[in-house]
Amino acid sequence: MKESQKIKEWPLEDSYRTLPATFYSLQQTNPVPKPEVVIFNHKLAKERSIDETIPSTDMGLDWLAGNRIPHRSEGIAQAYAGHQFGQFTMLGDGRALLLGEHVTPKGERYDVQLKGSGRTTFSRGGDGRAALGPMLREYLVSEGMNGLGIPTTRSLAVVKTGQVVQRETRLPGAVLTRIAKSHIRVGTFQYAAARGDVSDLKALADYTIYRHEHAVSEEKNPYLAFLCQVIDKQAHLIANWQLVGFVHGVMNTDNMAISGETIDYGPCAFLDQYDPMRTFSSIDRQGRYAYGNQPYMANWNLARLAEALIPLLANNKETAVQLAQQAIETFTPLYTSYWLKGMRKKVGLIDNEQKEDRSLIDRLLKMMAEHKLDYTLTFRQLSTEGTLPASVENEEHCQAWKKEWENRVDQQSRSRSDIQNQMLSVNPFIIPRNEHVEQVLEAVENNNDNTLLRAFVKAIQDPYKETETSKRFAQVSKSKTPYITYCGT
Ligand code: AMP
Ligand code: MG
């Protein structure tokens, strides 16, 4: 017998409903016939004090499938807008449902949102549903990002619905439960600005400050301080992405979270062979969101946020524009300093920065691009063996670089083992590499076999450590076909 009688209600809160009604629409459930748990994140549940018996009870399963809403009869679909590949559009959650906010004993507030839970008032032509593969993919990559130490929304569960969704083929349907600091996006501010009601915009800014940037309310110009905080967090986030070779794939302004968490995993991927212009997404034909463009696109998106905030920055429009511009101009120096700090760590430089460090790093990256070296494996080998990949052993300029690097590293007042330990702590042994993610998904989708899934999750949760389990996922096949991810949502 299931423990349905024993489970307590999930006392989710709903502070988002204190915002003006234009920011959301109330949604009833869209029940599914046969919910079945594929994976539940016990580690996350423990970290956030979420009841771990949820997936093993009828009521809990109904929550995760969107058949029932904890505590009340309606959830929320959030309104937002966004520049999608540069085009401005009014959007909103077309297939997501905010169940409410989970507050931990420490008072941290997290959104609990279902993705793939059915149509909403914002669905336009879509079916409101999601397929199992892409939902598991989000689960895996977000868990991997968290393991790498990069801010991200988390995944609590993936539940099969028992329904079929029609994409290019017929696929099993699924619902993902996402836990996030919030789902307020750059696009949420654009939505408020486009509607033109300054009091709504102010309400959104005040609410967001309450959720994420409490300290700025003490500032003389809290909205400007808020903008600066968001810029700083994004500069840090994008630097982190670049340092691990993560390509988001759809950096539209509706997919950029104000909290500074990585959000909306669609056709994302990790670099294999290093190539600054690498894209993976089948829909990004112009390379707008290529690896090397990510810092520029983040800067562009933040400029859209700054634009939206102009009515709040100063009474005088000219002053407000000037303040917005000055704030935006801080992005590049912030980003560059986070990136350089991270890159110096990756190549084992701990002591004070020297002028030549930047050039040493740039030349390594140039070499990696020229010889199509694997991004993750190259940095890892440099950490474990202190060597470059065998394929460039006979390349004079590569070996000259290596000598120069060794000299630079040895100039430091640190032991080799200190330096190596630092390198091993920032150069992962594994990343959620596409070929492994695909193998895992295939085993679950085609053979109903979760063994590989469990092993993979365990490995990517601890990606800097080399273990028996993780070895299998560090191997790279010799396939020369460039990997392409399809939205396939
Ligand atoms: P995304 O590309 O996933 O960031 O989504 C962009 C917009 O399309 C969002 O407003 C989504 O809610 C909406 N959307 C994506 N897939 C679907 C779907 N299957 N049904 C309804 N809306 C969708
Ligand atoms: Mg999105």
Coordinates of C-alpha atoms and ligand atoms in Angstrom, one line a residue:
M1 CA 0.0 0.0 0.0
K2 CA 1.2 3.5 -0.7
E3 CA 1.8 5.9 2.1
S4 CA -0.9 8.3 0.8
Q5 CA -2.5 8.6 4.3
K6 CA 0.8 9.5 5.9
I7 CA 2.1 12.4 3.7
K8 CA 1.6 15.9 5.0
E9 CA 0.4 18.7 2.8
W10 CA 3.2 20.6 1.2
P11 CA 2.8 24.1 2.7
L12 CA 3.9 26.1 -0.4
E13 CA 3.6 29.9 -0.1
D14 CA 2.6 32.2 -2.9
S15 CA 4.3 35.6 -2.5
Y16 CA 4.2 36.0 -6.4
R17 CA 0.4 36.6 -6.1
T18 CA 1.1 39.8 -4.2
L19 CA 2.2 41.3 -7.6
P20 CA -0.4 43.0 -9.8
A21 CA -2.6 40.5 -11.6
T22 CA -1.1 41.4 -15.0
F23 CA 2.1 39.3 -14.0
Y24 CA 0.4 36.0 -13.9
S25 CA -2.7 34.0 -14.7
L26 CA -4.3 31.4 -12.4
Q27 CA -4.3 27.9 -13.9
Q28 CA -6.3 24.8 -13.0
T29 CA -4.6 21.4 -13.4
N30 CA -4.4 19.4 -16.6
P31 CA -4.5 15.9 -15.2
V32 CA -2.6 13.1 -16.9
P33 CA -3.7 9.4 -16.9
K34 CA -0.8 7.4 -15.6
P35 CA 1.9 9.3 -13.7
E36 CA 5.1 7.3 -13.0
V37 CA 8.3 8.6 -11.4
V38 CA 11.4 8.2 -13.6
I39 CA 13.8 9.9 -11.2
F40 CA 13.6 11.9 -8.0
N41 CA 16.4 14.0 -6.6
H42 CA 16.8 12.8 -3.0
K43 CA 20.0 14.8 -2.6
L44 CA 18.3 18.0 -3.5
A45 CA 15.3 17.2 -1.3
K46 CA 17.6 16.7 1.7
E47 CA 19.5 19.9 1.0
R48 CA 16.3 21.9 0.8
S49 CA 14.3 20.1 3.4
I50 CA 11.7 18.8 0.9
D51 CA 9.8 15.7 2.0
E52 CA 11.5 12.8 0.5
T53 CA 8.4 10.6 0.6
I54 CA 6.7 12.7 -2.0
P55 CA 7.4 10.4 -4.9
S56 CA 6.3 7.3 -3.1
T57 CA 2.8 8.5 -2.2
D58 CA -0.2 8.9 -4.4
M59 CA -0.7 12.5 -3.4
G60 CA 3.0 13.4 -3.9
L61 CA 3.0 11.7 -7.3
D62 CA -0.1 13.8 -8.2
W63 CA 1.8 17.0 -7.3
L64 CA 4.8 16.0 -9.4
A65 CA 2.5 15.2 -12.4
G66 CA 0.4 18.3 -12.1
N67 CA -2.7 16.4 -11.3
R68 CA -3.2 18.2 -8.0
I69 CA -1.8 21.4 -6.6
P70 CA -0.4 21.4 -3.0
H71 CA -2.5 23.5 -0.7
R72 CA -4.9 25.0 -3.2
S73 CA -6.7 24.4 -6.4
E74 CA -4.9 26.7 -8.7
G75 CA -1.3 27.3 -9.7
I76 CA 0.2 30.2 -11.7
A77 CA 1.5 30.7 -15.2
Q78 CA 3.8 33.7 -15.3
A79 CA 3.6 36.4 -17.9
Y80 CA 6.8 37.6 -19.5
A81 CA 8.1 38.9 -22.8
G82 CA 11.4 38.3 -24.5
H83 CA 13.8 39.0 -27.4
Q84 CA 13.9 35.7 -29.2
F85 CA 16.9 35.7 -31.5
G86 CA 16.6 39.4 -31.5
Q87 CA 12.8 39.7 -32.1
F88 CA 10.7 41.1 -29.3
T89 CA 7.6 39.0 -28.5
M90 CA 5.1 38.9 -25.6
L91 CA 5.3 35.4 -24.1
G92 CA 4.5 33.7 -20.8
D93 CA 4.6 30.2 -19.4
G94 CA 3.1 28.2 -22.2
R95 CA 3.7 24.8 -20.6
A96 CA 4.8 25.6 -17.1
L97 CA 2.9 25.9 -13.8
L98 CA 4.2 27.5 -10.6
L99 CA 2.9 25.3 -7.8
G100 CA 4.1 27.8 -5.2
E101 CA 7.2 28.6 -3.1
H102 CA 9.0 26.2 -0.8
V103 CA 10.5 28.0 2.2
T104 CA 13.3 26.1 3.9
P105 CA 13.8 26.2 7.7
K106 CA 16.5 28.8 7.1
G107 CA 14.0 31.0 5.4
E108 CA 15.3 30.5 1.8
R109 CA 12.5 30.8 -0.7
Y110 CA 12.4 28.6 -3.9
D111 CA 9.9 28.3 -6.7
V112 CA 8.5 24.9 -7.3
Q113 CA 7.5 24.9 -11.0
L114 CA 6.3 22.1 -13.2
K115 CA 7.4 22.1 -16.8
G116 CA 5.3 20.2 -19.4
S117 CA 2.2 20.3 -17.2
G118 CA -0.3 21.3 -19.9
R119 CA -1.7 24.3 -21.7
T120 CA -2.0 27.7 -20.1
T121 CA -3.4 31.0 -21.2
F122 CA 0.0 31.7 -22.8
S123 CA 0.3 28.5 -24.8
R124 CA -0.5 30.0 -28.2
G125 CA -0.3 27.1 -30.7
G126 CA 1.7 24.8 -28.4
D127 CA 0.3 21.7 -26.6
G128 CA 1.7 22.7 -23.2
R129 CA 3.5 19.4 -22.9
A130 CA 7.1 18.1 -22.9
A131 CA 8.8 14.9 -24.0
L132 CA 10.7 12.6 -21.6
G133 CA 14.1 13.0 -23.4
P134 CA 14.4 16.8 -23.1
M135 CA 13.1 16.8 -19.5
L136 CA 15.6 14.2 -18.5
R137 CA 18.3 16.2 -20.4
E138 CA 17.4 19.3 -18.3
Y139 CA 17.6 17.1 -15.1
L140 CA 21.0 15.8 -16.0
V141 CA 22.6 19.0 -17.3
S142 CA 21.3 21.1 -14.4
E143 CA 22.6 18.6 -11.9
G144 CA 25.9 18.6 -13.7
M145 CA 26.1 22.4 -13.6
N146 CA 25.4 22.3 -9.9
G147 CA 28.1 19.7 -9.5
L148 CA 30.5 22.0 -11.3
G149 CA 29.6 24.7 -8.8
I150 CA 27.8 26.9 -11.2
P151 CA 24.5 28.6 -10.1
T152 CA 21.6 26.9 -11.8
T153 CA 17.9 26.0 -11.4
R154 CA 17.7 22.5 -10.0
S155 CA 15.5 19.5 -10.9
L156 CA 13.6 17.7 -8.3
A157 CA 11.9 15.0 -10.4
V158 CA 10.9 13.7 -13.8
V159 CA 7.6 12.0 -14.0
K160 CA 6.2 10.2 -17.1
T161 CA 2.7 11.1 -17.8
G162 CA 1.4 8.0 -19.6
Q163 CA 0.5 10.3 -22.5
V164 CA 2.1 10.5 -25.9
V165 CA 3.3 13.9 -27.2
Q166 CA 3.5 14.5 -30.9
R167 CA 6.8 16.1 -32.1
E168 CA 8.6 14.9 -35.2
T169 CA 7.7 11.5 -34.0
R170 CA 5.4 10.3 -31.2
L171 CA 7.3 10.5 -27.9
P172 CA 6.5 9.6 -24.2
G173 CA 5.3 12.7 -22.3
A174 CA 6.9 13.8 -19.1
V175 CA 6.8 16.6 -16.5
L176 CA 9.9 18.1 -14.8
T177 CA 9.7 19.6 -11.4
R178 CA 12.1 22.6 -11.3
I179 CA 13.3 24.3 -8.1
A180 CA 14.6 27.8 -8.7
K181 CA 15.5 30.9 -6.7
S182 CA 12.7 32.4 -8.8
H183 CA 11.5 32.4 -12.4
I184 CA 11.8 36.2 -12.8
R185 CA 13.5 36.8 -16.1
V186 CA 15.0 39.8 -18.0
G187 CA 11.9 39.2 -20.1
T188 CA 9.6 39.7 -17.1
F189 CA 10.9 43.3 -16.8
Q190 CA 10.5 43.8 -20.6
Y191 CA 6.9 42.6 -20.2
A192 CA 6.2 45.3 -17.6
A193 CA 8.0 48.0 -19.6
A194 CA 6.2 47.1 -22.8
R195 CA 2.8 47.5 -21.1
G196 CA 3.9 50.9 -20.0
D197 CA 2.5 51.0 -16.5
V198 CA 5.3 52.4 -14.3
S199 CA 3.6 51.4 -11.1
D200 CA 3.5 47.7 -12.2
L201 CA 7.2 48.0 -13.2
K202 CA 8.0 49.4 -9.8
A203 CA 6.0 46.6 -8.1
L204 CA 8.0 44.0 -10.0
A205 CA 11.3 45.7 -9.2
D206 CA 10.4 45.9 -5.5
Y207 CA 9.3 42.3 -5.4
T208 CA 12.5 41.1 -7.1
I209 CA 14.6 43.2 -4.7
Y210 CA 12.7 41.5 -1.9
R211 CA 13.4 38.0 -3.4
H212 CA 17.0 38.5 -4.5
E213 CA 18.8 41.7 -3.6
H214 CA 17.5 42.7 -0.2
A215 CA 20.6 44.7 0.6
V216 CA 20.0 47.2 -2.2
S217 CA 16.9 48.6 -0.5
E218 CA 19.3 50.5 1.8
E219 CA 21.0 52.3 -1.2
K220 CA 20.3 55.8 -2.2
N221 CA 19.2 54.7 -5.7
P222 CA 18.0 51.1 -5.0
Y223 CA 16.9 50.4 -8.6
L224 CA 20.3 51.4 -10.0
A225 CA 22.0 49.3 -7.3
F226 CA 19.7 46.4 -8.3
L227 CA 20.7 46.7 -11.9
C228 CA 24.3 46.7 -11.0
Q229 CA 23.9 43.6 -8.9
V230 CA 22.2 41.7 -11.7
I231 CA 25.0 42.8 -14.1
D232 CA 27.6 41.5 -11.6
K233 CA 25.9 38.2 -11.2
Q234 CA 25.5 37.6 -14.9
A235 CA 29.1 38.6 -15.5
H236 CA 30.1 36.0 -13.0
L237 CA 27.7 33.4 -14.4
I238 CA 28.8 33.7 -18.0
A239 CA 32.5 33.7 -17.0
N240 CA 31.7 30.4 -15.2
W241 CA 30.0 29.0 -18.4
Q242 CA 33.0 29.9 -20.5
L243 CA 35.4 28.4 -18.1
V244 CA 33.7 24.9 -18.3
G245 CA 32.9 25.2 -22.0
F246 CA 29.1 25.4 -21.6
V247 CA 27.0 26.6 -24.5
H248 CA 23.5 27.6 -23.5
G249 CA 22.2 27.6 -27.0
V250 CA 19.1 29.9 -26.5
M251 CA 20.2 33.0 -24.6
N252 CA 17.0 34.9 -25.4
T253 CA 16.1 37.5 -22.8
D254 CA 13.3 35.3 -21.6
N255 CA 15.9 32.6 -20.8
M256 CA 18.0 34.8 -18.6
A257 CA 17.1 34.7 -14.9
I258 CA 17.5 37.8 -12.7
S259 CA 18.7 35.5 -9.8
G260 CA 21.9 34.7 -11.7
E261 CA 21.0 31.0 -12.1
T262 CA 21.4 29.2 -15.4
I263 CA 17.9 28.6 -16.6
D264 CA 15.9 26.9 -19.4
Y265 CA 18.1 24.1 -20.7
G266 CA 17.1 23.5 -24.3
P267 CA 19.6 22.8 -27.0
C268 CA 22.6 23.3 -24.7
A269 CA 25.8 21.4 -24.7
F270 CA 29.4 21.3 -23.5
L271 CA 32.3 22.0 -25.9
D272 CA 34.2 19.0 -27.1
Q273 CA 36.8 20.2 -29.5
Y274 CA 37.6 23.8 -28.6
D275 CA 36.2 26.2 -31.2
P276 CA 35.1 29.7 -30.2
M277 CA 32.4 29.8 -32.8
R278 CA 30.9 26.4 -31.9
T279 CA 27.1 26.2 -31.8
F280 CA 25.1 23.0 -31.1
S281 CA 21.6 24.1 -31.6
S282 CA 19.8 23.3 -34.9
I283 CA 17.9 26.6 -34.7
D284 CA 20.9 28.8 -34.2
R285 CA 21.9 29.0 -37.8
Q286 CA 23.6 32.3 -37.6
G287 CA 25.7 31.4 -34.6
R288 CA 24.1 34.2 -32.6
Y289 CA 24.6 32.2 -29.4
A290 CA 27.9 30.5 -30.3
Y291 CA 30.3 29.8 -27.4
G292 CA 32.4 32.8 -28.0
N293 CA 29.5 35.1 -28.4
Q294 CA 27.9 34.4 -25.0
P295 CA 29.5 37.3 -23.1
Y296 CA 28.4 39.7 -25.9
M297 CA 24.9 38.3 -25.9
A298 CA 24.7 38.5 -22.1
N299 CA 25.8 42.2 -22.4
W300 CA 23.1 42.8 -25.0
N301 CA 20.4 41.1 -22.9
L302 CA 21.4 43.2 -19.8
A303 CA 21.1 46.4 -21.9
R304 CA 17.5 45.3 -22.6
L305 CA 17.0 45.0 -18.8
A306 CA 18.6 48.4 -18.3
E307 CA 16.3 49.9 -20.9
A308 CA 13.2 48.4 -19.2
L309 CA 14.3 49.9 -15.8
I310 CA 14.8 53.4 -17.2
P311 CA 11.6 54.9 -15.7
L312 CA 12.8 53.8 -12.2
L313 CA 16.4 55.0 -12.5
A314 CA 15.8 58.8 -12.3
N315 CA 13.0 61.3 -12.7
N316 CA 14.8 62.9 -15.6
K317 CA 14.9 60.6 -18.6
E318 CA 18.3 61.8 -19.8
T319 CA 19.8 61.2 -16.4
A320 CA 18.2 57.8 -16.3
V321 CA 19.6 56.8 -19.7
Q322 CA 23.1 57.9 -18.6
L323 CA 22.9 55.9 -15.4
A324 CA 21.7 52.8 -17.4
Q325 CA 24.6 53.2 -19.8
Q326 CA 27.2 53.6 -17.1
A327 CA 25.9 50.5 -15.4
I328 CA 26.0 48.5 -18.7
E329 CA 29.5 49.6 -19.3
T330 CA 30.6 47.7 -16.1
F331 CA 29.7 44.4 -17.7
T332 CA 32.8 43.8 -19.8
P333 CA 35.4 44.7 -17.2
L334 CA 33.6 42.6 -14.6
Y335 CA 33.2 39.7 -17.0
T336 CA 36.9 39.9 -18.0
S337 CA 38.1 39.9 -14.5
Y338 CA 36.0 36.9 -13.4
W339 CA 37.1 35.1 -16.5
L340 CA 40.8 35.8 -16.1
K341 CA 40.7 34.9 -12.4
G342 CA 39.1 31.6 -13.3
M343 CA 41.4 30.9 -16.2
R344 CA 44.5 31.6 -14.1
K345 CA 43.3 29.0 -11.7
K346 CA 42.8 26.5 -14.5
V347 CA 46.4 26.8 -15.5
G348 CA 47.7 26.7 -12.0
L349 CA 48.5 30.4 -11.3
I350 CA 47.8 31.2 -7.7
D351 CA 50.2 34.0 -6.9
N352 CA 49.7 37.6 -7.9
E353 CA 48.8 38.2 -11.5
Q354 CA 51.5 39.2 -14.0
K355 CA 51.0 41.1 -17.1
E356 CA 52.0 38.1 -19.3
D357 CA 49.4 35.7 -17.8
R358 CA 46.7 36.8 -20.2
S359 CA 48.8 36.2 -23.2
L360 CA 49.9 32.8 -21.9
I361 CA 46.2 31.8 -21.6
D362 CA 45.2 33.3 -25.0
R363 CA 48.0 31.4 -26.7
L364 CA 46.9 28.1 -25.1
L365 CA 43.3 28.7 -26.3
K366 CA 44.6 29.6 -29.8
M367 CA 46.6 26.4 -29.9
M368 CA 43.6 24.4 -28.7
A369 CA 41.5 25.8 -31.5
E370 CA 44.1 25.3 -34.1
H371 CA 44.6 21.6 -33.2
K372 CA 41.0 20.9 -32.3
L373 CA 41.8 19.8 -28.8
D374 CA 39.1 18.7 -26.5
Y375 CA 38.4 21.5 -24.0
T376 CA 37.8 19.5 -20.9
L377 CA 40.4 16.8 -21.5
T378 CA 43.2 19.3 -22.3
F379 CA 42.8 21.2 -19.0
R380 CA 42.5 18.0 -17.1
Q381 CA 45.6 16.5 -18.6
L382 CA 47.5 19.7 -17.9
S383 CA 46.4 19.2 -14.3
T384 CA 47.1 15.5 -13.8
E385 CA 50.2 15.0 -16.1
G386 CA 51.4 18.5 -16.6
T387 CA 51.4 17.7 -20.4
L388 CA 49.5 18.6 -23.5
P389 CA 47.6 16.0 -25.5
A390 CA 49.7 13.5 -27.4
S391 CA 48.4 14.7 -30.7
V392 CA 50.5 17.9 -30.3
E393 CA 53.6 16.3 -28.9
N394 CA 55.6 17.0 -32.0
E395 CA 54.3 20.5 -32.6
E396 CA 57.2 22.8 -31.8
H397 CA 55.1 25.9 -30.8
C398 CA 53.0 23.8 -28.5
Q399 CA 56.0 22.4 -26.7
A400 CA 57.5 25.9 -26.5
W401 CA 54.3 27.1 -24.9
K402 CA 54.5 24.2 -22.4
K403 CA 58.1 25.2 -21.4
E404 CA 57.0 28.8 -20.9
W405 CA 54.0 27.7 -18.8
E406 CA 56.2 25.5 -16.6
N407 CA 58.6 28.3 -16.0
R408 CA 55.7 30.6 -15.1
V409 CA 54.2 28.1 -12.7
D410 CA 57.5 27.4 -11.1
Q411 CA 58.1 31.1 -10.4
Q412 CA 55.4 30.8 -7.7
S413 CA 56.1 30.3 -4.0
R414 CA 54.0 27.2 -4.0
S415 CA 54.7 23.5 -4.0
R416 CA 53.9 21.6 -7.1
S417 CA 51.3 19.6 -5.2
D418 CA 49.5 22.7 -4.0
I419 CA 49.3 23.9 -7.6
Q420 CA 48.2 20.6 -8.9
N421 CA 45.4 20.3 -6.2
Q422 CA 44.1 23.7 -7.2
M423 CA 44.1 22.8 -10.9
L424 CA 42.3 19.5 -10.1
S425 CA 39.6 21.4 -8.2
V426 CA 38.7 23.7 -11.1
N427 CA 39.3 21.4 -14.2
P428 CA 36.6 18.8 -14.1
F429 CA 37.3 15.1 -14.8
I430 CA 33.9 14.8 -16.5
I431 CA 31.2 17.1 -17.8
P432 CA 27.7 16.0 -19.0
R433 CA 29.0 15.3 -22.4
N434 CA 26.5 14.9 -25.2
E435 CA 27.4 11.4 -26.2
H436 CA 27.0 10.1 -22.7
V437 CA 23.8 12.1 -22.1
E438 CA 22.4 10.6 -25.3
Q439 CA 23.4 7.0 -24.2
V440 CA 21.7 7.5 -20.8
L441 CA 18.5 8.9 -22.4
E442 CA 18.4 6.0 -24.9
A443 CA 18.7 3.4 -22.2
V444 CA 15.7 5.0 -20.3
E445 CA 13.6 5.8 -23.3
N446 CA 14.1 2.6 -25.3
N447 CA 14.9 0.0 -22.7
N448 CA 13.2 1.4 -19.6
D449 CA 16.6 0.9 -17.9
N450 CA 17.6 3.5 -15.3
T451 CA 20.9 1.9 -14.2
L452 CA 23.0 4.1 -16.4
L453 CA 21.0 7.1 -15.5
R454 CA 21.7 6.6 -11.8
A455 CA 25.4 6.0 -12.4
F456 CA 25.6 9.1 -14.5
V457 CA 23.9 11.3 -12.0
K458 CA 26.2 10.1 -9.3
A459 CA 29.2 10.8 -11.4
I460 CA 28.2 14.3 -12.6
Q461 CA 27.3 15.4 -9.1
D462 CA 31.0 15.1 -8.2
P463 CA 32.7 16.0 -11.5
Y464 CA 36.2 16.9 -10.2
K465 CA 36.7 13.5 -8.7
E466 CA 38.0 10.5 -10.7
T467 CA 36.1 7.4 -9.6
E468 CA 35.4 3.9 -11.0
T469 CA 31.9 5.1 -12.0
S470 CA 33.1 8.4 -13.5
K471 CA 35.8 6.8 -15.7
R472 CA 33.3 5.4 -18.1
F473 CA 31.9 9.0 -18.6
A474 CA 35.3 10.5 -19.2
Q475 CA 35.9 8.6 -22.4
V476 CA 35.4 10.4 -25.7
S477 CA 34.6 8.6 -28.8
K478 CA 36.4 9.4 -32.0
S479 CA 33.2 10.4 -33.9
K480 CA 33.9 13.3 -36.2
T481 CA 30.2 14.1 -36.9
P482 CA 29.5 17.4 -35.2
Y483 CA 26.9 17.0 -32.5
I484 CA 23.6 18.9 -33.0
T485 CA 21.0 19.4 -30.4
Y486 CA 17.4 19.8 -31.4
C487 CA 14.9 21.8 -29.4
G488 CA 12.8 18.7 -29.6
T489 CA 10.8 20.1 -26.7
Ligands
AMP1 P1 11.7 28.2 -24.7 O1 12.2 28.2 -26.1 O2 11.5 26.8 -24.1 O3 12.4 29.1 -23.8 O4 10.2 28.7 -24.8 C1 9.8 29.9 -25.4 C2 8.3 30.1 -25.2 O5 7.5 29.0 -25.9 C3 7.8 30.0 -23.7 O6 6.8 31.0 -23.6 C4 7.3 28.6 -23.6 O7 6.3 28.5 -22.6 C5 6.7 28.4 -25.0 N1 6.6 26.9 -25.3 C6 7.6 26.1 -25.6 N2 7.1 24.8 -25.8 C7 5.8 24.9 -25.7 C8 4.7 23.9 -25.8 N3 5.0 22.6 -26.1 N4 3.5 24.4 -25.6 C9 3.2 25.6 -25.3 N5 4.1 26.6 -25.1 C10 5.4 26.2 -25.3
MG2 MG 12.3 29.6 -22.0

